[in-house]
Coordinates of C-alpha atoms in Angstrom, one line a residue:
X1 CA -109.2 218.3 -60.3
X2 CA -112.0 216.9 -62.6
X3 CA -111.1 217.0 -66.6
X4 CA -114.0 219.5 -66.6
X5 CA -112.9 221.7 -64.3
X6 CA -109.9 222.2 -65.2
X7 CA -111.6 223.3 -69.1
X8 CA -114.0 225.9 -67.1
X9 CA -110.8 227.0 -65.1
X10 CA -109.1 227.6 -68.5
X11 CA -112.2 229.3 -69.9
X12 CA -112.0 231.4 -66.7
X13 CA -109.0 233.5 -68.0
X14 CA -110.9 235.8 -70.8
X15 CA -112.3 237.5 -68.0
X16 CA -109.3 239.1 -66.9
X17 CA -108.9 242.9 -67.6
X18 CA -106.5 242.7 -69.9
X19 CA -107.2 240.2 -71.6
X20 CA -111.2 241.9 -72.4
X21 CA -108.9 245.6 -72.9
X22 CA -107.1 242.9 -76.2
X23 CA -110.7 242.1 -76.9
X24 CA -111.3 245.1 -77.7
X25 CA -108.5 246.3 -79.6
X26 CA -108.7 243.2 -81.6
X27 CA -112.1 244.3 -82.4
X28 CA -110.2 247.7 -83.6
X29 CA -108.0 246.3 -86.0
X30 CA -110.4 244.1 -87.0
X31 CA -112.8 246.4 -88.2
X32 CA -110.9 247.8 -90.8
X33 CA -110.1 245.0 -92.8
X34 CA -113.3 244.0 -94.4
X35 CA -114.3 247.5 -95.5
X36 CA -111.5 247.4 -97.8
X37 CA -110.7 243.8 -98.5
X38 CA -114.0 241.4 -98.4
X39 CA -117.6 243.6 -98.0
X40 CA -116.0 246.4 -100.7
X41 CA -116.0 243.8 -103.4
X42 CA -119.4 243.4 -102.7
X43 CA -120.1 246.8 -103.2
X44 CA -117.8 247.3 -106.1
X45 CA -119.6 243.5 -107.7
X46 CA -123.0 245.8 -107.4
X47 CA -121.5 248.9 -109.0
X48 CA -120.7 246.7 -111.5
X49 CA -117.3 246.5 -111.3
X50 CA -115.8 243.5 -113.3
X51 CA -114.5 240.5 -111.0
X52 CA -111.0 241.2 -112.5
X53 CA -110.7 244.6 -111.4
X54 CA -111.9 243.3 -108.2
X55 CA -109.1 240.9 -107.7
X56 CA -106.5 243.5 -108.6
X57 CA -108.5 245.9 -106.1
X58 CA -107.2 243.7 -103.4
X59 CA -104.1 244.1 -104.1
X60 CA -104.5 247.3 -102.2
X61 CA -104.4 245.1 -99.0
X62 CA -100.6 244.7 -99.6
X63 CA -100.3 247.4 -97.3
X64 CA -100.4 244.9 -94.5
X65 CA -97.6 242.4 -95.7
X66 CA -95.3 245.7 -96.3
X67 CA -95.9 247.2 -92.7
X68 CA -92.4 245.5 -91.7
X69 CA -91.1 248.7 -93.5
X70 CA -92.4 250.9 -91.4
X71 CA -92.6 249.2 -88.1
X72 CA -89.2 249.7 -86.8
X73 CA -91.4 253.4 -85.8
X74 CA -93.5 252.2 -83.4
X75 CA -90.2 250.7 -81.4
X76 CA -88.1 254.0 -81.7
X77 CA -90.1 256.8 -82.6
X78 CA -91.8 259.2 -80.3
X79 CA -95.0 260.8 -81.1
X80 CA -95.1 264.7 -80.5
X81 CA -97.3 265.7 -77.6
X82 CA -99.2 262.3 -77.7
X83 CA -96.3 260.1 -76.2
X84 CA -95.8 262.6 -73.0
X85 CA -99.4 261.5 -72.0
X86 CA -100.4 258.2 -73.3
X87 CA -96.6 256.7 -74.1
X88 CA -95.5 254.9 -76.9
X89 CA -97.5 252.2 -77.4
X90 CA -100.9 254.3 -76.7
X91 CA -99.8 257.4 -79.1
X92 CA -99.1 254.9 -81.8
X93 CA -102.6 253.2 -81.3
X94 CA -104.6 256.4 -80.9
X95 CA -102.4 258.2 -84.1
X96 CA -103.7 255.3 -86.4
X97 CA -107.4 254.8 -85.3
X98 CA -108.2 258.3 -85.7
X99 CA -106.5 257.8 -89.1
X100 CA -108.5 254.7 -89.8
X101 CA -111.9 256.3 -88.5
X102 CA -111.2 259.4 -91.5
X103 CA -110.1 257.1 -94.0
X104 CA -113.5 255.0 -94.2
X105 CA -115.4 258.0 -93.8
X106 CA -113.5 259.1 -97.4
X107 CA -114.6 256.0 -98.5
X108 CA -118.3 256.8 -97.3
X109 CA -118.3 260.1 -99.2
X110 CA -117.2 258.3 -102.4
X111 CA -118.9 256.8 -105.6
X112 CA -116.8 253.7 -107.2
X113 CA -119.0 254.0 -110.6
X114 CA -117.9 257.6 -111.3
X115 CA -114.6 257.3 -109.9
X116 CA -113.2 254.2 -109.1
X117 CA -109.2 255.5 -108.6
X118 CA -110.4 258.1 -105.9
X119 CA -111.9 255.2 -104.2
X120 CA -109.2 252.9 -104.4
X121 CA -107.0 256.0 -103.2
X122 CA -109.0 256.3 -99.7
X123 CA -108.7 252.5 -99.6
X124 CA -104.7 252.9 -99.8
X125 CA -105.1 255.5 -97.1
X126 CA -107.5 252.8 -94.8
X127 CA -105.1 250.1 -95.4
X128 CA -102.3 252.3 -94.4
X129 CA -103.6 253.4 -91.3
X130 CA -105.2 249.9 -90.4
X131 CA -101.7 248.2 -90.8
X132 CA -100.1 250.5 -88.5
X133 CA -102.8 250.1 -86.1
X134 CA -102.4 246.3 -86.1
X135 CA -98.2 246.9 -85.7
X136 CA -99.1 248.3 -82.4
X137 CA -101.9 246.0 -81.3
X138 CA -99.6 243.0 -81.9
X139 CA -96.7 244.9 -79.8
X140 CA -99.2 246.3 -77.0
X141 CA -100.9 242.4 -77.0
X142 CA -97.8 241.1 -76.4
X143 CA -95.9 243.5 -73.8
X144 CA -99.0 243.7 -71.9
X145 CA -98.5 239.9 -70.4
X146 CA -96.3 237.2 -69.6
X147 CA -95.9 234.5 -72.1
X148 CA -98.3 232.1 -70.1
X149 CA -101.0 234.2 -70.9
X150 CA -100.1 234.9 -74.5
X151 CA -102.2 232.0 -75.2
X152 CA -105.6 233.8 -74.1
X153 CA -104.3 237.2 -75.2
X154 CA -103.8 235.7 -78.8
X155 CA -107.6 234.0 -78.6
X156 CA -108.9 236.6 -76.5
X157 CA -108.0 239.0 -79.8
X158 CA -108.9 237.1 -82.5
X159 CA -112.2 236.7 -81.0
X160 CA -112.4 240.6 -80.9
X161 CA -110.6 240.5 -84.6
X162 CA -113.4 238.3 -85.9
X163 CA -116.4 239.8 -84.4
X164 CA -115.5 242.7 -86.1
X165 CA -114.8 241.8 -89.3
X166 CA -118.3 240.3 -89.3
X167 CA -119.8 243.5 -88.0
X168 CA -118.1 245.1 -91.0
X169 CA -119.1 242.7 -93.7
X170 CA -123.0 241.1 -92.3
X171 CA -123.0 244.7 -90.4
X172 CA -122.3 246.6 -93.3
X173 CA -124.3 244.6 -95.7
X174 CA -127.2 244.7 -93.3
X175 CA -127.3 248.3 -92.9
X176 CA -127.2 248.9 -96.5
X177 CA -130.1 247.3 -97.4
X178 CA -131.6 249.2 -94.6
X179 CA -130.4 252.8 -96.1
X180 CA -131.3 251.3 -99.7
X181 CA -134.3 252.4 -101.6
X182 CA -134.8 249.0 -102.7
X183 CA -132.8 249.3 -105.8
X184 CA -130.7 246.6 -107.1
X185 CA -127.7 248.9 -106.4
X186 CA -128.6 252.2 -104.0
X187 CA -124.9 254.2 -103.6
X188 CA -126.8 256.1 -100.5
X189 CA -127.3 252.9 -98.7
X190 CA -123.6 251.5 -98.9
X191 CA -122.4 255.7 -98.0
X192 CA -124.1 255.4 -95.2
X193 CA -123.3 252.4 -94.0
X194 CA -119.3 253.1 -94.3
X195 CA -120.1 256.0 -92.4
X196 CA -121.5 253.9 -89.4
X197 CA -118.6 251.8 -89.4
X198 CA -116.4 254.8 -89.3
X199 CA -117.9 255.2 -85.8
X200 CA -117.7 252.0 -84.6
X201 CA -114.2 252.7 -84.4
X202 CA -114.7 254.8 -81.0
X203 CA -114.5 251.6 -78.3
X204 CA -111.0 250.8 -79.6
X205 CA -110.2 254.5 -79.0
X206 CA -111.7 254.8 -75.6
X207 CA -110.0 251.6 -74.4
X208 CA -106.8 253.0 -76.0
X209 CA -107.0 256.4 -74.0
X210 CA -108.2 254.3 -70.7
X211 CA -105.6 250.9 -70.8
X212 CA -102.0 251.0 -69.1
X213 CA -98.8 251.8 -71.4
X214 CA -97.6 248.0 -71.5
X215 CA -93.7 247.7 -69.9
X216 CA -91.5 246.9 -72.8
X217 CA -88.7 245.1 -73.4
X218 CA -87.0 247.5 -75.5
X219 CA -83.7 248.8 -74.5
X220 CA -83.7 252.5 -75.3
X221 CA -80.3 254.1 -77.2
X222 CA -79.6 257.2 -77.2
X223 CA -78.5 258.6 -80.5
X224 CA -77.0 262.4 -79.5
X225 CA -73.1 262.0 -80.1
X226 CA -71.2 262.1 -83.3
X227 CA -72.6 263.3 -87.4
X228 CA -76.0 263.0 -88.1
X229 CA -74.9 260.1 -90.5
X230 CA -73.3 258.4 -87.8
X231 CA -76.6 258.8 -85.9
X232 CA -78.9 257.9 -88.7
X233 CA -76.9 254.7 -88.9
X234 CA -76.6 253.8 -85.7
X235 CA -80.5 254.1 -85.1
X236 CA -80.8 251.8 -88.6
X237 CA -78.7 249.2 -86.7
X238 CA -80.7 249.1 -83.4
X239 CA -83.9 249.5 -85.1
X240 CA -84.1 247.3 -88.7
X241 CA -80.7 245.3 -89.0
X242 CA -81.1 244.3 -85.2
X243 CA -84.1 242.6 -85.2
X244 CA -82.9 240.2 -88.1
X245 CA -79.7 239.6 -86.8
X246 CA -81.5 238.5 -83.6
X247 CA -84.1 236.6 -85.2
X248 CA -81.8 234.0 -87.0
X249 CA -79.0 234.0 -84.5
X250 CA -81.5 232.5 -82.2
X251 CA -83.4 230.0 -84.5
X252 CA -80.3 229.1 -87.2
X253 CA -81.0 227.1 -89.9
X254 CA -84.9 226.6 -88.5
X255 CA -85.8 230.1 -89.4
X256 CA -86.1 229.2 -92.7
X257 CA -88.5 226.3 -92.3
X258 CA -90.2 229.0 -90.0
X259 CA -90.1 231.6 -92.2
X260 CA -91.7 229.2 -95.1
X261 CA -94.5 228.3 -92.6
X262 CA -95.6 232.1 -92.3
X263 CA -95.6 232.3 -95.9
X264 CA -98.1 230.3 -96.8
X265 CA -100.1 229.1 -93.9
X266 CA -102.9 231.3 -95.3
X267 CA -102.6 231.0 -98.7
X268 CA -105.5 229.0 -99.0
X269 CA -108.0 231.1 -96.9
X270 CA -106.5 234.7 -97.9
X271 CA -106.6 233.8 -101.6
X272 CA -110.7 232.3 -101.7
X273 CA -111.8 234.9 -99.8
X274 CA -111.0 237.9 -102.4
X275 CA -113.2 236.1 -104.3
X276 CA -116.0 235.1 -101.8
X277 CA -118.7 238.1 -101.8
X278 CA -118.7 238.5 -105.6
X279 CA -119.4 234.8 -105.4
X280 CA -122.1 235.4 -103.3
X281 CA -123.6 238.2 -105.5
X282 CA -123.3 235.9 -108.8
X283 CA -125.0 233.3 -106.8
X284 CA -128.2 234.7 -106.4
X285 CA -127.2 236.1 -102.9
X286 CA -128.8 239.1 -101.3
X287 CA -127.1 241.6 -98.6
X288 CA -129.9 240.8 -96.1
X289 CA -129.3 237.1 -96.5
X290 CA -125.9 237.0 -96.5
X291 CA -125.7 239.6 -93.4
X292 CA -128.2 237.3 -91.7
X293 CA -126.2 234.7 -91.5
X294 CA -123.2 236.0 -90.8
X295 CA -124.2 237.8 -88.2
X296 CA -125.8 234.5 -86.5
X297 CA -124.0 231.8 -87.0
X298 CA -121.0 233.7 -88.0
X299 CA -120.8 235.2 -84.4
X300 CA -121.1 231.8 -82.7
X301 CA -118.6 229.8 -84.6
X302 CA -116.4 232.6 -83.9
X303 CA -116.4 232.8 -80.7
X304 CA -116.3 229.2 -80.3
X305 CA -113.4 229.2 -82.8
X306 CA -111.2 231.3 -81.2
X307 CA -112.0 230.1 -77.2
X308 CA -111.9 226.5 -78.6
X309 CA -108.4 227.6 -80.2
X310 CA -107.2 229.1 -76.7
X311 CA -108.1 226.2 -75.2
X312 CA -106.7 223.2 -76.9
X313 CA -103.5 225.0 -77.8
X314 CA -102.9 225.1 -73.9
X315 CA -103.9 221.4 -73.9
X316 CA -102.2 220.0 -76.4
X317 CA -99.9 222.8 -77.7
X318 CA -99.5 224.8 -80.6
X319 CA -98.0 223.0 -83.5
X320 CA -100.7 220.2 -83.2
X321 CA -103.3 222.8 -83.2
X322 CA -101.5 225.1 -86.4
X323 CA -101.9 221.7 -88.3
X324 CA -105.4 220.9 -87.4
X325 CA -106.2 224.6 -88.7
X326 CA -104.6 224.4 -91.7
X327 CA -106.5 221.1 -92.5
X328 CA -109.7 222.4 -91.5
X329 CA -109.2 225.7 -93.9
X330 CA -108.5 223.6 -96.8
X331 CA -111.8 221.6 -96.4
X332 CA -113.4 224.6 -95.7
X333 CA -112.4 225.9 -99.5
X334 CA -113.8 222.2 -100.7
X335 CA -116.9 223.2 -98.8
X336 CA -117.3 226.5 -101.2
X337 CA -116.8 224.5 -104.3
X338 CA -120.0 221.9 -103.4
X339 CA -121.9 225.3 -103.0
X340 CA -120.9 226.8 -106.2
X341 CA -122.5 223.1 -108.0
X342 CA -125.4 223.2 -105.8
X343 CA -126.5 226.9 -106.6
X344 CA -128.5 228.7 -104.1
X345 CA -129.2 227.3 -101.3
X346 CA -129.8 229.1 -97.5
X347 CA -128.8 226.2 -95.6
X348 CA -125.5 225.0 -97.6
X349 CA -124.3 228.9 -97.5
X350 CA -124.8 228.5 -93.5
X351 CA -123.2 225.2 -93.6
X352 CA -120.4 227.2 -95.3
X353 CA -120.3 230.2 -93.3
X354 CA -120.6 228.6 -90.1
X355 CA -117.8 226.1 -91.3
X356 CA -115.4 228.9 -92.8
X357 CA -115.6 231.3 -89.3
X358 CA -115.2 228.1 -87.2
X359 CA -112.0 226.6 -89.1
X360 CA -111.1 230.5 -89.1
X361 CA -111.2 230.7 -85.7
X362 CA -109.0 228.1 -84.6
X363 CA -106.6 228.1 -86.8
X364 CA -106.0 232.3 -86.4
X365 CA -105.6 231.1 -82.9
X366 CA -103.0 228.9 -83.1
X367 CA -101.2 230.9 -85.6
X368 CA -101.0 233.9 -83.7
X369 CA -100.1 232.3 -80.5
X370 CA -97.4 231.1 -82.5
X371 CA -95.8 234.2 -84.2
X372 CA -96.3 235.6 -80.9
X373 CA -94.0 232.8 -79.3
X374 CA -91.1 233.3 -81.6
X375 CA -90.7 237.3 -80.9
X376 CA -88.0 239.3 -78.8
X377 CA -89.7 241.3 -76.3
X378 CA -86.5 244.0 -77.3
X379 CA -88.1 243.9 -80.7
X380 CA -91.8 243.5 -80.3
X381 CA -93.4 245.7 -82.9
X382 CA -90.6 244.9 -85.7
X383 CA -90.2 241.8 -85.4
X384 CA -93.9 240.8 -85.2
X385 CA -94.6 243.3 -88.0
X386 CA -92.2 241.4 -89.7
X387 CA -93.8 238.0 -89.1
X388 CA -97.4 238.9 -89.3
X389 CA -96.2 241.2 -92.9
X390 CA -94.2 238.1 -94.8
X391 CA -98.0 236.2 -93.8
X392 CA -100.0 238.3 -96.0
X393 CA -97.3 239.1 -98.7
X394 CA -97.4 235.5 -101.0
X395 CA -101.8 235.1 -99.9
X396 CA -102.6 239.2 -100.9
X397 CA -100.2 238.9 -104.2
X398 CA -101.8 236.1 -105.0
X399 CA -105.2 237.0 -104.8
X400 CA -105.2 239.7 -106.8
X401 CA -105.4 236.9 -109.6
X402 CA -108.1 235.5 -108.8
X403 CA -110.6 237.5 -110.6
X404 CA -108.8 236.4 -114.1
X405 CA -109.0 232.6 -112.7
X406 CA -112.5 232.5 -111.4
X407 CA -113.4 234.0 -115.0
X408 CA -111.3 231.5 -116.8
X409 CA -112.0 228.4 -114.8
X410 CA -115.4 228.9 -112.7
X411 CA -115.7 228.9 -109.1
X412 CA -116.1 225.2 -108.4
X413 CA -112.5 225.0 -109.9
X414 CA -111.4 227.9 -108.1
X415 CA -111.9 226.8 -105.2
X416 CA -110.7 223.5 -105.2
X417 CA -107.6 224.8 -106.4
X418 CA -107.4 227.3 -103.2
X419 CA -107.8 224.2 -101.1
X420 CA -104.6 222.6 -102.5
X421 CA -102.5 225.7 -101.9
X422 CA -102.8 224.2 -98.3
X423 CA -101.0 221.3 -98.9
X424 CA -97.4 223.1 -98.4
X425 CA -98.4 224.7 -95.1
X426 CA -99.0 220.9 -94.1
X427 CA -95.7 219.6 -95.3
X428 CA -93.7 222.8 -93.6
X429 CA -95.7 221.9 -89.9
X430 CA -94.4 218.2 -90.0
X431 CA -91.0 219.5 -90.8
X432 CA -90.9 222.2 -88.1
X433 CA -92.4 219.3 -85.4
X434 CA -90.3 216.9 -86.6
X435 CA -86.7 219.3 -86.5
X436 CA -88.3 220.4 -83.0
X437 CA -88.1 217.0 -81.4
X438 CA -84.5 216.8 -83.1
X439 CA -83.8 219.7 -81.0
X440 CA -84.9 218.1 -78.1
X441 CA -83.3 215.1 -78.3
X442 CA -79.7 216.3 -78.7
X443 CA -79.9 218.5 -76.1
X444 CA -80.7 215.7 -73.5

């Protein structure tokens, strides 16, 4: 078969239904994260909220690097009602967008100026409800195939991931200049706008109600003899101490390399974007502008991104493709600092946006194709709960400083030191290849 037929049979894949019903529900969990990690600092930059209040306001994102904690739920717990019709996986899904779609529509009906703790209350709630929607995304993503397809699945969701976090940031930025007055800051226009993203949660919950409960790998205990201690204890084993016992046994001394890898692999991206729409504001940016141009070029270097990502993964294989990311996210970062000394400038910030979603895309790709490889279909939800958690927890702590550092050092700074937090990610990939082929070699 011709090289190039063999890239359009690849491409050929995302068409499947599954793969469009991950799509989808990427788009779902997607959603979400913006409204209360990147486009609210926006809003909260116009309400005049200081930039180091800002940083420590993301800190309400460490919802999603503690949702190991609650995970072991989604693998044991049955819902009431829900889990009769839909099953496990579904109830779980449709339980936390419901809880997602009335958590931003809180945030709608709230002004930060007058009371900024309320707000930062409903943004708990959002995060909350968002991070358990993602546990069971990840577990539903990755019972609903074989591990051939995981691949396309993980690419087929990011794409879905990252179109919706640009409808929530350009979206939401566009539609409030549309609902604004015209003011420099118009609290109607951003209200209403929340409250359209609120609804924009209803094609994740249709395809939730409408997709097949995935077949999982999890062996079901039965916890009815002996104390309720005995029981408690027993279901603590199966469903927490399990999964770690299971984890290491299999990977030994490698799982700390591993582990180290998911730590910081997005440090670099994570921490500059806390800071990146109050950057745009102090530059001189406009919603309209900024929405413009994320929702052009932003779109298209997704996509491309995250099919791109699908694509040379199966060609050449994850670990080459999670250190090409990781290089390109770091330049990326370099990218924001030459805009910061240039000023404002339309085509540098869609150089730089087109760049960022791009670099985004196929390194997301990569990684999740790779967390993805290293889970026990027996303990989907926890253990990948447990990977994709401990890859937020070091980036989201971390960025909750950068307000204080972008106001002690400037943004050109900033970000060039961002860019060098992904020098360790670098060093940890040639490890990990490099005890890999050690591997290999002693078992032949």
């Amino acid at each position: 078969m011709p090289y190039y037929l063999a890239w359009l049979s690849g491409l050929s894949i995302y068409f499947q239904r599954r793969v469009l019903s991950i799509f989808v529900l990427g788009f779902s969990s997607g959603l979400p994260l913006m409204l209360v990690f990147g486009v609210l600092s926006f809003w909260l930059r116009e309400a005049q909220v200081s930039r180091a209040d800002i940083g420590y306001f993301s800190w309400v994102a460490m919802a999603y690097a503690i949702k190991w904690l609650w995970s072991p739920l989604a693998d044991h717990l049955k819902i009431p009602l829900l889990h009769e019709k839909l099953g496990r996986r579904r109830s779980w899904l449709l339980l936390s967008q419901l809880a997602v779609m009335v958590a931003v529509c809180c945030m709608a009906l709230t002004d930060p100026q007058q009371d900024l703790a309320l707000m930062a209350a409903f943004a708990v709630m959002l995060a909350f409800a968002s991070a358990t929607q993602d546990i069971n995304v990840d577990a539903f993503r990755i019972e609903s195939a074989p591990e051939k397809l995981q691949a396309a699945l993980a690419a087929a969701y990011l794409a879905g991931y990252r179109l919706a976090m640009i409808m929530a940031s350009a979206g939401t930025l566009w539609l409030a200049a549309i609902f604004s007055d015209g003011s420099s800051y118009d609290l109607a226009g951003w209200q209403q706008a929340y409250l359209v993203m609120g609804l924009c949660m209803l094609p994740g919950i249709i395809t939730t109600l409408l997709s097949k409960e995935p077949v999982s790998g999890l062996q079901q205990q039965q916890y009815t003899s002996g104390s309720f201690l005995q029981r408690t204890l027993s279901w603590l084993k199966q469903a927490v101490v399990a999964p770690f016992i299971d984890f290491f046994s299999r990977y030994k001394w490698h799982a700390i390399l591993i582990l180290s890898l998911i730590a910081c692999y997005r440090l670099s991206d994570v921490v500059m974007g806390v800071m990146a729409n109050a950057f745009y504001v102090d530059m001189g940016y406009s919603k309209e502008e900024v929405a413009s141009i994320s929702k052009i070029y932003g779109v298209i270097m997704t996509l491309i991104g995250a099919a791109l990502g699908g694509v040379l993964i199966n060609q050449f294989g994850i670990i080459k493709i999670l250190f090409i990311g990781a290089v390109l996210s770091a330049v990326t970062n370099l990218l924001f600092s030459a805009l910061s000394q240039i000023g404002y400038d339309l085509v540098w910030l869609t150089l730089v946006i087109s760049a960022d979603n791009l670099s985004a895309g196929i390194a997301t790709s990569a990684f999740l194709a790779y967390l993805a490889s290293l889970v026990n279909l027996a303990f989907t939800a926890t253990q990948y709960a447990i990977f994709s958690s401990l890859m937020l927890l070091l980036p989201k702590f971390t960025g909750g400083f950068s307000g204080r550092w972008v106001e002690q050092m400037g943004y050109s700074q900033f970000f060039v030191m961002t860019a060098l937090m992904g020098i360790p990610a670098l060093v940890l990939i040639v490890l990990l290849a490099r005890a890999e082929r050690l591997k290999q070699n002693a078992a032949q």
